[in-house]
Amino acid sequence: MNARSEQLKAVERLLNIMDELREQCPWDKKQTMQTLRHLTIEETYELGDAILDNDLEEVKKELGDLLLHIVFYAKIGSETQDFDIADVANGICEKLINRHPHIYGDVKVQDENEVKQNWENIKLKEGKKSVLEGVPNSLPALVKANRIQEKVAGVGFDWEHPEQVFEKLKEELGELQVEVESNNADKIESEFGDVLFSMVNYARFLNINPENALERTNKKFIKRFQYLEGKAKESGKTLKEMTLAEMDVFWEEAKQL
């Protein structure tokens, strides 16, 4: 690994390149925080894919792309005299020091749960009106549900045992079934949402990230379905021309891969 001096030199090199691009490149000159926003979101998802695939070489590349975006935003901020990269770095440094009193102060903690509780309590002391203020509105619903539950658990609003959460899940499934039988579309959607929320909560108690779990299943399904498509093509048929029984043979083969 590179020495700290080499790491700092690499960051300085990137800052210098950003300065040059902003001055000389027609595309880079035109960019604003608003035009970069959707690109940053895309890069974040690409990093997430690389992490799920455990492709460390790709993780390194995607981290570079995100670092570029951070430097880009800081450069734009410096041009309007609002902030620069030093303000960004110092800001997060101060936040980390303030929210880790068990490291930089005299607070004692026993485990990571106490660390999380302290974190949320400190945020409230900093002026936050609600522990849920830190949950972005634009998060995907599944990720948002997980973050909401983590946030409220951080201040003690939580179940005590996984068995309680599982019982709640079964209760929500029963309520969903009642609405399905009544055929009320609005209430079915509402109860279905409650089931999903309970599933996310149960995943947390099982120490499973629901987003990662679902994406793992997505990738597994895609791989198996594409195997099925390939086998259908080899047999000279389209999937629409095959029976479910014929497709199931290839599906079971795909499950063994």
PDB file of C-alpha atoms in Angstrom:
ATOM      1  CA  MET A   1       0.000   0.000   0.000  1.00  0.00           C
ATOM      2  CA  ASN A   2       1.053   3.591  -0.602  1.00  0.00           C
ATOM      3  CA  ALA A   3       2.584   5.661   2.186  1.00  0.00           C
ATOM      4  CA  ARG A   4       0.545   8.577   3.540  1.00  0.00           C
ATOM      5  CA  SER A   5       2.736  11.036   1.641  1.00  0.00           C
ATOM      6  CA  GLU A   6       1.947   9.231  -1.622  1.00  0.00           C
ATOM      7  CA  GLN A   7      -1.762   9.197  -0.817  1.00  0.00           C
ATOM      8  CA  LEU A   8      -1.759  12.944  -0.207  1.00  0.00           C
ATOM      9  CA  LYS A   9       0.239  13.523  -3.387  1.00  0.00           C
ATOM     10  CA  ALA A  10      -2.348  11.541  -5.389  1.00  0.00           C
ATOM     11  CA  VAL A  11      -5.209  13.622  -3.979  1.00  0.00           C
ATOM     12  CA  GLU A  12      -3.325  16.842  -4.768  1.00  0.00           C
ATOM     13  CA  ARG A  13      -2.775  15.560  -8.324  1.00  0.00           C
ATOM     14  CA  LEU A  14      -6.518  15.040  -8.714  1.00  0.00           C
ATOM     15  CA  LEU A  15      -7.238  18.534  -7.380  1.00  0.00           C
ATOM     16  CA  ASN A  16      -4.789  20.022  -9.892  1.00  0.00           C
ATOM     17  CA  ILE A  17      -6.324  18.071 -12.760  1.00  0.00           C
ATOM     18  CA  MET A  18      -9.786  19.249 -11.704  1.00  0.00           C
ATOM     19  CA  ASP A  19      -8.565  22.857 -11.795  1.00  0.00           C
ATOM     20  CA  GLU A  20      -7.197  22.348 -15.318  1.00  0.00           C
ATOM     21  CA  LEU A  21     -10.336  20.638 -16.595  1.00  0.00           C
ATOM     22  CA  ARG A  22     -12.568  23.320 -15.180  1.00  0.00           C
ATOM     23  CA  GLU A  23     -10.512  25.986 -16.938  1.00  0.00           C
ATOM     24  CA  GLN A  24      -9.862  24.269 -20.268  1.00  0.00           C
ATOM     25  CA  CYS A  25     -12.442  21.566 -21.043  1.00  0.00           C
ATOM     26  CA  PRO A  26     -15.704  22.791 -22.671  1.00  0.00           C
ATOM     27  CA  TRP A  27     -17.753  20.007 -21.059  1.00  0.00           C
ATOM     28  CA  ASP A  28     -16.298  20.391 -17.575  1.00  0.00           C
ATOM     29  CA  LYS A  29     -16.722  24.179 -17.724  1.00  0.00           C
ATOM     30  CA  LYS A  30     -20.476  23.830 -18.284  1.00  0.00           C
ATOM     31  CA  GLN A  31     -21.219  21.482 -15.409  1.00  0.00           C
ATOM     32  CA  THR A  32     -23.192  22.575 -12.343  1.00  0.00           C
ATOM     33  CA  MET A  33     -24.183  20.721  -9.194  1.00  0.00           C
ATOM     34  CA  GLN A  34     -27.582  20.144 -10.785  1.00  0.00           C
ATOM     35  CA  THR A  35     -26.168  18.622 -13.983  1.00  0.00           C
ATOM     36  CA  LEU A  36     -23.805  16.387 -12.005  1.00  0.00           C
ATOM     37  CA  ARG A  37     -26.441  15.118  -9.570  1.00  0.00           C
ATOM     38  CA  HIS A  38     -27.921  12.318 -11.685  1.00  0.00           C
ATOM     39  CA  LEU A  39     -24.437  11.216 -12.741  1.00  0.00           C
ATOM     40  CA  THR A  40     -23.383  10.970  -9.102  1.00  0.00           C
ATOM     41  CA  ILE A  41     -26.399   8.803  -8.318  1.00  0.00           C
ATOM     42  CA  GLU A  42     -25.518   6.543 -11.261  1.00  0.00           C
ATOM     43  CA  GLU A  43     -21.916   6.221 -10.083  1.00  0.00           C
ATOM     44  CA  THR A  44     -23.100   5.321  -6.587  1.00  0.00           C
ATOM     45  CA  TYR A  45     -25.235   2.496  -7.944  1.00  0.00           C
ATOM     46  CA  GLU A  46     -22.318   1.253 -10.056  1.00  0.00           C
ATOM     47  CA  LEU A  47     -20.185   1.148  -6.919  1.00  0.00           C
ATOM     48  CA  GLY A  48     -22.955  -0.782  -5.185  1.00  0.00           C
ATOM     49  CA  ASP A  49     -23.000  -3.338  -8.008  1.00  0.00           C
ATOM     50  CA  ALA A  50     -19.228  -3.794  -7.806  1.00  0.00           C
ATOM     51  CA  ILE A  51     -19.410  -4.326  -4.046  1.00  0.00           C
ATOM     52  CA  LEU A  52     -22.167  -6.932  -4.391  1.00  0.00           C
ATOM     53  CA  ASP A  53     -20.122  -8.713  -7.067  1.00  0.00           C
ATOM     54  CA  ASN A  54     -17.067  -8.549  -4.778  1.00  0.00           C
ATOM     55  CA  ASP A  55     -15.111  -7.194  -7.754  1.00  0.00           C
ATOM     56  CA  LEU A  56     -12.432  -5.240  -5.918  1.00  0.00           C
ATOM     57  CA  GLU A  57     -10.786  -3.965  -9.080  1.00  0.00           C
ATOM     58  CA  GLU A  58     -14.115  -2.493 -10.153  1.00  0.00           C
ATOM     59  CA  VAL A  59     -14.706  -1.162  -6.625  1.00  0.00           C
ATOM     60  CA  LYS A  60     -11.428   0.738  -6.906  1.00  0.00           C
ATOM     61  CA  LYS A  61     -12.469   2.248 -10.254  1.00  0.00           C
ATOM     62  CA  GLU A  62     -15.928   3.245  -9.053  1.00  0.00           C
ATOM     63  CA  LEU A  63     -14.495   4.807  -5.892  1.00  0.00           C
ATOM     64  CA  GLY A  64     -12.307   6.892  -8.179  1.00  0.00           C
ATOM     65  CA  ASP A  65     -15.369   8.033 -10.111  1.00  0.00           C
ATOM     66  CA  LEU A  66     -17.115   9.048  -6.892  1.00  0.00           C
ATOM     67  CA  LEU A  67     -13.994  10.813  -5.615  1.00  0.00           C
ATOM     68  CA  LEU A  68     -13.923  12.782  -8.857  1.00  0.00           C
ATOM     69  CA  HIS A  69     -17.495  13.892  -8.234  1.00  0.00           C
ATOM     70  CA  ILE A  70     -16.670  15.002  -4.680  1.00  0.00           C
ATOM     71  CA  VAL A  71     -13.732  17.036  -5.971  1.00  0.00           C
ATOM     72  CA  PHE A  72     -15.940  18.433  -8.769  1.00  0.00           C
ATOM     73  CA  TYR A  73     -18.611  19.649  -6.338  1.00  0.00           C
ATOM     74  CA  ALA A  74     -15.954  21.154  -4.075  1.00  0.00           C
ATOM     75  CA  LYS A  75     -14.404  22.968  -7.043  1.00  0.00           C
ATOM     76  CA  ILE A  76     -17.781  24.455  -7.988  1.00  0.00           C
ATOM     77  CA  GLY A  77     -18.315  25.458  -4.354  1.00  0.00           C
ATOM     78  CA  SER A  78     -14.959  27.226  -4.297  1.00  0.00           C
ATOM     79  CA  GLU A  79     -15.845  29.198  -7.434  1.00  0.00           C
ATOM     80  CA  THR A  80     -18.881  30.669  -5.682  1.00  0.00           C
ATOM     81  CA  GLN A  81     -16.844  31.260  -2.499  1.00  0.00           C
ATOM     82  CA  ASP A  82     -19.165  28.959  -0.513  1.00  0.00           C
ATOM     83  CA  PHE A  83     -16.768  26.131   0.366  1.00  0.00           C
ATOM     84  CA  ASP A  84     -13.790  24.189  -0.938  1.00  0.00           C
ATOM     85  CA  ILE A  85     -12.360  20.696  -0.475  1.00  0.00           C
ATOM     86  CA  ALA A  86     -10.687  21.689   2.809  1.00  0.00           C
ATOM     87  CA  ASP A  87     -14.037  22.816   4.223  1.00  0.00           C
ATOM     88  CA  VAL A  88     -15.588  19.526   3.136  1.00  0.00           C
ATOM     89  CA  ALA A  89     -12.835  17.434   4.728  1.00  0.00           C
ATOM     90  CA  ASN A  90     -12.671  19.495   7.927  1.00  0.00           C
ATOM     91  CA  GLY A  91     -16.434  19.407   8.231  1.00  0.00           C
ATOM     92  CA  ILE A  92     -16.597  15.623   8.227  1.00  0.00           C
ATOM     93  CA  CYS A  93     -13.573  15.430  10.539  1.00  0.00           C
ATOM     94  CA  GLU A  94     -15.286  17.632  13.127  1.00  0.00           C
ATOM     95  CA  LYS A  95     -18.500  15.640  12.809  1.00  0.00           C
ATOM     96  CA  LEU A  96     -16.678  12.331  13.354  1.00  0.00           C
ATOM     97  CA  ILE A  97     -14.807  13.665  16.383  1.00  0.00           C
ATOM     98  CA  ASN A  98     -17.982  15.092  17.915  1.00  0.00           C
ATOM     99  CA  ARG A  99     -19.992  11.927  17.350  1.00  0.00           C
ATOM    100  CA  HIS A 100     -17.327   9.576  18.708  1.00  0.00           C
ATOM    101  CA  PRO A 101     -16.990  10.782  22.307  1.00  0.00           C
ATOM    102  CA  HIS A 102     -15.966   7.245  23.288  1.00  0.00           C
ATOM    103  CA  ILE A 103     -12.828   7.767  21.184  1.00  0.00           C
ATOM    104  CA  TYR A 104     -12.167  11.503  21.490  1.00  0.00           C
ATOM    105  CA  GLY A 105     -13.789  12.093  24.887  1.00  0.00           C
ATOM    106  CA  ASP A 106     -14.446  10.374  28.192  1.00  0.00           C
ATOM    107  CA  VAL A 107     -17.663   8.515  27.294  1.00  0.00           C
ATOM    108  CA  LYS A 108     -17.658   4.757  27.869  1.00  0.00           C
ATOM    109  CA  VAL A 109     -19.540   2.294  25.640  1.00  0.00           C
ATOM    110  CA  GLN A 110     -19.986  -1.459  25.835  1.00  0.00           C
ATOM    111  CA  ASP A 111     -20.903  -2.330  22.243  1.00  0.00           C
ATOM    112  CA  GLU A 112     -21.849  -1.004  18.810  1.00  0.00           C
ATOM    113  CA  ASN A 113     -25.490  -0.527  19.826  1.00  0.00           C
ATOM    114  CA  GLU A 114     -24.485   2.042  22.416  1.00  0.00           C
ATOM    115  CA  VAL A 115     -22.356   3.755  19.771  1.00  0.00           C
ATOM    116  CA  LYS A 116     -25.421   4.016  17.503  1.00  0.00           C
ATOM    117  CA  GLN A 117     -27.599   5.334  20.324  1.00  0.00           C
ATOM    118  CA  ASN A 118     -25.012   7.966  21.236  1.00  0.00           C
ATOM    119  CA  TRP A 119     -24.749   8.949  17.564  1.00  0.00           C
ATOM    120  CA  GLU A 120     -28.489   9.639  17.263  1.00  0.00           C
ATOM    121  CA  ASN A 121     -28.678  11.432  20.617  1.00  0.00           C
ATOM    122  CA  ILE A 122     -25.767  13.682  19.669  1.00  0.00           C
ATOM    123  CA  LYS A 123     -27.485  14.545  16.378  1.00  0.00           C
ATOM    124  CA  LEU A 124     -30.557  15.682  18.316  1.00  0.00           C
ATOM    125  CA  LYS A 125     -28.358  17.848  20.546  1.00  0.00           C
ATOM    126  CA  GLU A 126     -26.868  19.378  17.392  1.00  0.00           C
ATOM    127  CA  GLY A 127     -30.289  20.770  16.520  1.00  0.00           C
ATOM    128  CA  LYS A 128     -32.032  17.983  14.661  1.00  0.00           C
ATOM    129  CA  LYS A 129     -35.765  18.072  15.404  1.00  0.00           C
ATOM    130  CA  SER A 130     -36.254  14.402  14.544  1.00  0.00           C
ATOM    131  CA  VAL A 131     -34.008  11.367  14.305  1.00  0.00           C
ATOM    132  CA  LEU A 132     -35.646  10.764  10.920  1.00  0.00           C
ATOM    133  CA  GLU A 133     -34.389  14.035   9.415  1.00  0.00           C
ATOM    134  CA  GLY A 134     -31.287  12.229   8.183  1.00  0.00           C
ATOM    135  CA  VAL A 135     -33.287   9.880   5.945  1.00  0.00           C
ATOM    136  CA  PRO A 136     -33.304  11.324   2.391  1.00  0.00           C
ATOM    137  CA  ASN A 137     -36.753  11.600   0.802  1.00  0.00           C
ATOM    138  CA  SER A 138     -35.419  10.341  -2.529  1.00  0.00           C
ATOM    139  CA  LEU A 139     -34.108   7.024  -1.192  1.00  0.00           C
ATOM    140  CA  PRO A 140     -35.645   3.906  -2.789  1.00  0.00           C
ATOM    141  CA  ALA A 141     -38.475   2.652  -0.579  1.00  0.00           C
ATOM    142  CA  LEU A 142     -36.730  -0.557   0.527  1.00  0.00           C
ATOM    143  CA  VAL A 143     -33.557   1.264   1.529  1.00  0.00           C
ATOM    144  CA  LYS A 144     -35.592   4.019   3.180  1.00  0.00           C
ATOM    145  CA  ALA A 145     -37.555   1.516   5.294  1.00  0.00           C
ATOM    146  CA  ASN A 146     -34.316  -0.022   6.522  1.00  0.00           C
ATOM    147  CA  ARG A 147     -32.804   3.365   7.399  1.00  0.00           C
ATOM    148  CA  ILE A 148     -35.990   4.487   9.183  1.00  0.00           C
ATOM    149  CA  GLN A 149     -35.923   1.388  11.351  1.00  0.00           C
ATOM    150  CA  GLU A 150     -32.217   1.737  12.096  1.00  0.00           C
ATOM    151  CA  LYS A 151     -32.731   5.384  13.074  1.00  0.00           C
ATOM    152  CA  VAL A 152     -35.597   4.797  15.506  1.00  0.00           C
ATOM    153  CA  ALA A 153     -33.872   1.741  16.967  1.00  0.00           C
ATOM    154  CA  GLY A 154     -30.907   3.997  17.679  1.00  0.00           C
ATOM    155  CA  VAL A 155     -32.994   5.885  20.256  1.00  0.00           C
ATOM    156  CA  GLY A 156     -34.544   2.767  21.784  1.00  0.00           C
ATOM    157  CA  PHE A 157     -37.777   2.451  19.784  1.00  0.00           C
ATOM    158  CA  ASP A 158     -37.411  -1.195  18.869  1.00  0.00           C
ATOM    159  CA  TRP A 159     -38.471  -4.760  19.506  1.00  0.00           C
ATOM    160  CA  GLU A 160     -36.513  -6.730  22.087  1.00  0.00           C
ATOM    161  CA  HIS A 161     -36.354 -10.136  20.381  1.00  0.00           C
ATOM    162  CA  PRO A 162     -36.463 -11.465  16.790  1.00  0.00           C
ATOM    163  CA  GLU A 163     -39.375 -13.728  17.719  1.00  0.00           C
ATOM    164  CA  GLN A 164     -41.524 -10.663  18.404  1.00  0.00           C
ATOM    165  CA  VAL A 165     -40.767  -9.274  14.964  1.00  0.00           C
ATOM    166  CA  PHE A 166     -41.598 -12.604  13.320  1.00  0.00           C
ATOM    167  CA  GLU A 167     -44.944 -12.718  15.134  1.00  0.00           C
ATOM    168  CA  LYS A 168     -45.657  -9.197  13.886  1.00  0.00           C
ATOM    169  CA  LEU A 169     -44.797 -10.320  10.354  1.00  0.00           C
ATOM    170  CA  LYS A 170     -47.266 -13.210  10.605  1.00  0.00           C
ATOM    171  CA  GLU A 171     -49.900 -10.806  11.920  1.00  0.00           C
ATOM    172  CA  GLU A 172     -49.364  -8.493   8.949  1.00  0.00           C
ATOM    173  CA  LEU A 173     -49.568 -11.425   6.522  1.00  0.00           C
ATOM    174  CA  GLY A 174     -52.912 -12.397   8.067  1.00  0.00           C
ATOM    175  CA  GLU A 175     -54.219  -8.848   7.671  1.00  0.00           C
ATOM    176  CA  LEU A 176     -53.070  -8.839   4.048  1.00  0.00           C
ATOM    177  CA  GLN A 177     -54.922 -12.073   3.355  1.00  0.00           C
ATOM    178  CA  VAL A 178     -58.123 -10.623   4.816  1.00  0.00           C
ATOM    179  CA  GLU A 179     -57.931  -7.635   2.459  1.00  0.00           C
ATOM    180  CA  VAL A 180     -57.086  -9.871  -0.508  1.00  0.00           C
ATOM    181  CA  GLU A 181     -60.272 -11.819   0.165  1.00  0.00           C
ATOM    182  CA  SER A 182     -62.252  -8.565   0.429  1.00  0.00           C
ATOM    183  CA  ASN A 183     -60.774  -7.462  -2.912  1.00  0.00           C
ATOM    184  CA  ASN A 184     -60.196  -3.858  -1.826  1.00  0.00           C
ATOM    185  CA  ALA A 185     -57.252  -2.698  -3.935  1.00  0.00           C
ATOM    186  CA  ASP A 186     -56.327   0.294  -1.752  1.00  0.00           C
ATOM    187  CA  LYS A 187     -56.345  -1.702   1.474  1.00  0.00           C
ATOM    188  CA  ILE A 188     -54.444  -4.568  -0.196  1.00  0.00           C
ATOM    189  CA  GLU A 189     -51.688  -2.159  -1.186  1.00  0.00           C
ATOM    190  CA  SER A 190     -51.582  -0.706   2.326  1.00  0.00           C
ATOM    191  CA  GLU A 191     -51.339  -4.118   3.988  1.00  0.00           C
ATOM    192  CA  PHE A 192     -48.786  -5.291   1.445  1.00  0.00           C
ATOM    193  CA  GLY A 193     -46.660  -2.301   2.409  1.00  0.00           C
ATOM    194  CA  ASP A 194     -46.991  -3.278   6.073  1.00  0.00           C
ATOM    195  CA  VAL A 195     -45.792  -6.800   5.220  1.00  0.00           C
ATOM    196  CA  LEU A 196     -42.761  -5.450   3.375  1.00  0.00           C
ATOM    197  CA  PHE A 197     -41.961  -3.067   6.250  1.00  0.00           C
ATOM    198  CA  SER A 198     -42.142  -5.958   8.702  1.00  0.00           C
ATOM    199  CA  MET A 199     -39.930  -8.096   6.458  1.00  0.00           C
ATOM    200  CA  VAL A 200     -37.319  -5.335   6.403  1.00  0.00           C
ATOM    201  CA  ASN A 201     -37.520  -5.120  10.188  1.00  0.00           C
ATOM    202  CA  TYR A 202     -37.091  -8.882  10.554  1.00  0.00           C
ATOM    203  CA  ALA A 203     -34.088  -8.797   8.233  1.00  0.00           C
ATOM    204  CA  ARG A 204     -32.479  -6.251  10.544  1.00  0.00           C
ATOM    205  CA  PHE A 205     -32.899  -8.591  13.489  1.00  0.00           C
ATOM    206  CA  LEU A 206     -31.308 -11.375  11.437  1.00  0.00           C
ATOM    207  CA  ASN A 207     -28.360  -9.057  10.644  1.00  0.00           C
ATOM    208  CA  ILE A 208     -29.273  -9.143   6.945  1.00  0.00           C
ATOM    209  CA  ASN A 209     -29.315  -6.084   4.711  1.00  0.00           C
ATOM    210  CA  PRO A 210     -32.640  -6.419   2.834  1.00  0.00           C
ATOM    211  CA  GLU A 211     -31.441  -4.417  -0.174  1.00  0.00           C
ATOM    212  CA  ASN A 212     -28.412  -6.693  -0.584  1.00  0.00           C
ATOM    213  CA  ALA A 213     -30.528  -9.795  -0.067  1.00  0.00           C
ATOM    214  CA  LEU A 214     -33.073  -8.788  -2.700  1.00  0.00           C
ATOM    215  CA  GLU A 215     -30.412  -7.736  -5.195  1.00  0.00           C
ATOM    216  CA  ARG A 216     -28.657 -11.088  -4.669  1.00  0.00           C
ATOM    217  CA  THR A 217     -31.904 -12.829  -5.563  1.00  0.00           C
ATOM    218  CA  ASN A 218     -32.362 -10.527  -8.577  1.00  0.00           C
ATOM    219  CA  LYS A 219     -28.932 -11.479  -9.895  1.00  0.00           C
ATOM    220  CA  LYS A 220     -29.613 -15.169  -9.247  1.00  0.00           C
ATOM    221  CA  PHE A 221     -32.919 -15.007 -11.112  1.00  0.00           C
ATOM    222  CA  ILE A 222     -31.370 -13.149 -14.068  1.00  0.00           C
ATOM    223  CA  LYS A 223     -28.606 -15.731 -14.365  1.00  0.00           C
ATOM    224  CA  ARG A 224     -31.043 -18.640 -14.302  1.00  0.00           C
ATOM    225  CA  PHE A 225     -33.505 -17.019 -16.691  1.00  0.00           C
ATOM    226  CA  GLN A 226     -30.766 -16.208 -19.181  1.00  0.00           C
ATOM    227  CA  TYR A 227     -29.644 -19.841 -18.981  1.00  0.00           C
ATOM    228  CA  LEU A 228     -33.235 -20.843 -19.761  1.00  0.00           C
ATOM    229  CA  GLU A 229     -33.296 -18.455 -22.744  1.00  0.00           C
ATOM    230  CA  GLY A 230     -30.033 -19.914 -24.038  1.00  0.00           C
ATOM    231  CA  LYS A 231     -31.281 -23.483 -23.793  1.00  0.00           C
ATOM    232  CA  ALA A 232     -34.539 -22.585 -25.530  1.00  0.00           C
ATOM    233  CA  LYS A 233     -32.561 -21.055 -28.392  1.00  0.00           C
ATOM    234  CA  GLU A 234     -30.401 -24.182 -28.645  1.00  0.00           C
ATOM    235  CA  SER A 235     -33.562 -26.286 -28.971  1.00  0.00           C
ATOM    236  CA  GLY A 236     -34.833 -24.071 -31.770  1.00  0.00           C
ATOM    237  CA  LYS A 237     -37.778 -22.722 -29.826  1.00  0.00           C
ATOM    238  CA  THR A 238     -38.832 -19.414 -28.331  1.00  0.00           C
ATOM    239  CA  LEU A 239     -39.959 -19.350 -24.709  1.00  0.00           C
ATOM    240  CA  LYS A 240     -43.520 -18.672 -25.860  1.00  0.00           C
ATOM    241  CA  GLU A 241     -43.447 -21.935 -27.810  1.00  0.00           C
ATOM    242  CA  MET A 242     -42.366 -23.962 -24.764  1.00  0.00           C
ATOM    243  CA  THR A 243     -44.633 -25.372 -22.095  1.00  0.00           C
ATOM    244  CA  LEU A 244     -44.035 -24.558 -18.447  1.00  0.00           C
ATOM    245  CA  ALA A 245     -42.973 -28.173 -17.917  1.00  0.00           C
ATOM    246  CA  GLU A 246     -40.322 -27.858 -20.646  1.00  0.00           C
ATOM    247  CA  MET A 247     -39.057 -24.584 -19.205  1.00  0.00           C
ATOM    248  CA  ASP A 248     -38.951 -26.066 -15.722  1.00  0.00           C
ATOM    249  CA  VAL A 249     -36.459 -28.716 -16.848  1.00  0.00           C
ATOM    250  CA  PHE A 250     -33.951 -26.055 -17.873  1.00  0.00           C
ATOM    251  CA  TRP A 251     -34.780 -23.983 -14.799  1.00  0.00           C
ATOM    252  CA  GLU A 252     -33.858 -26.882 -12.535  1.00  0.00           C
ATOM    253  CA  GLU A 253     -30.627 -27.295 -14.510  1.00  0.00           C
ATOM    254  CA  ALA A 254     -29.843 -23.623 -13.983  1.00  0.00           C
ATOM    255  CA  LYS A 255     -30.312 -24.016 -10.223  1.00  0.00           C
ATOM    256  CA  GLN A 256     -27.495 -26.555 -10.163  1.00  0.00           C
ATOM    257  CA  LEU A 257     -24.964 -24.170 -11.737  1.00  0.00           C
TER     258      LEU A 257
END
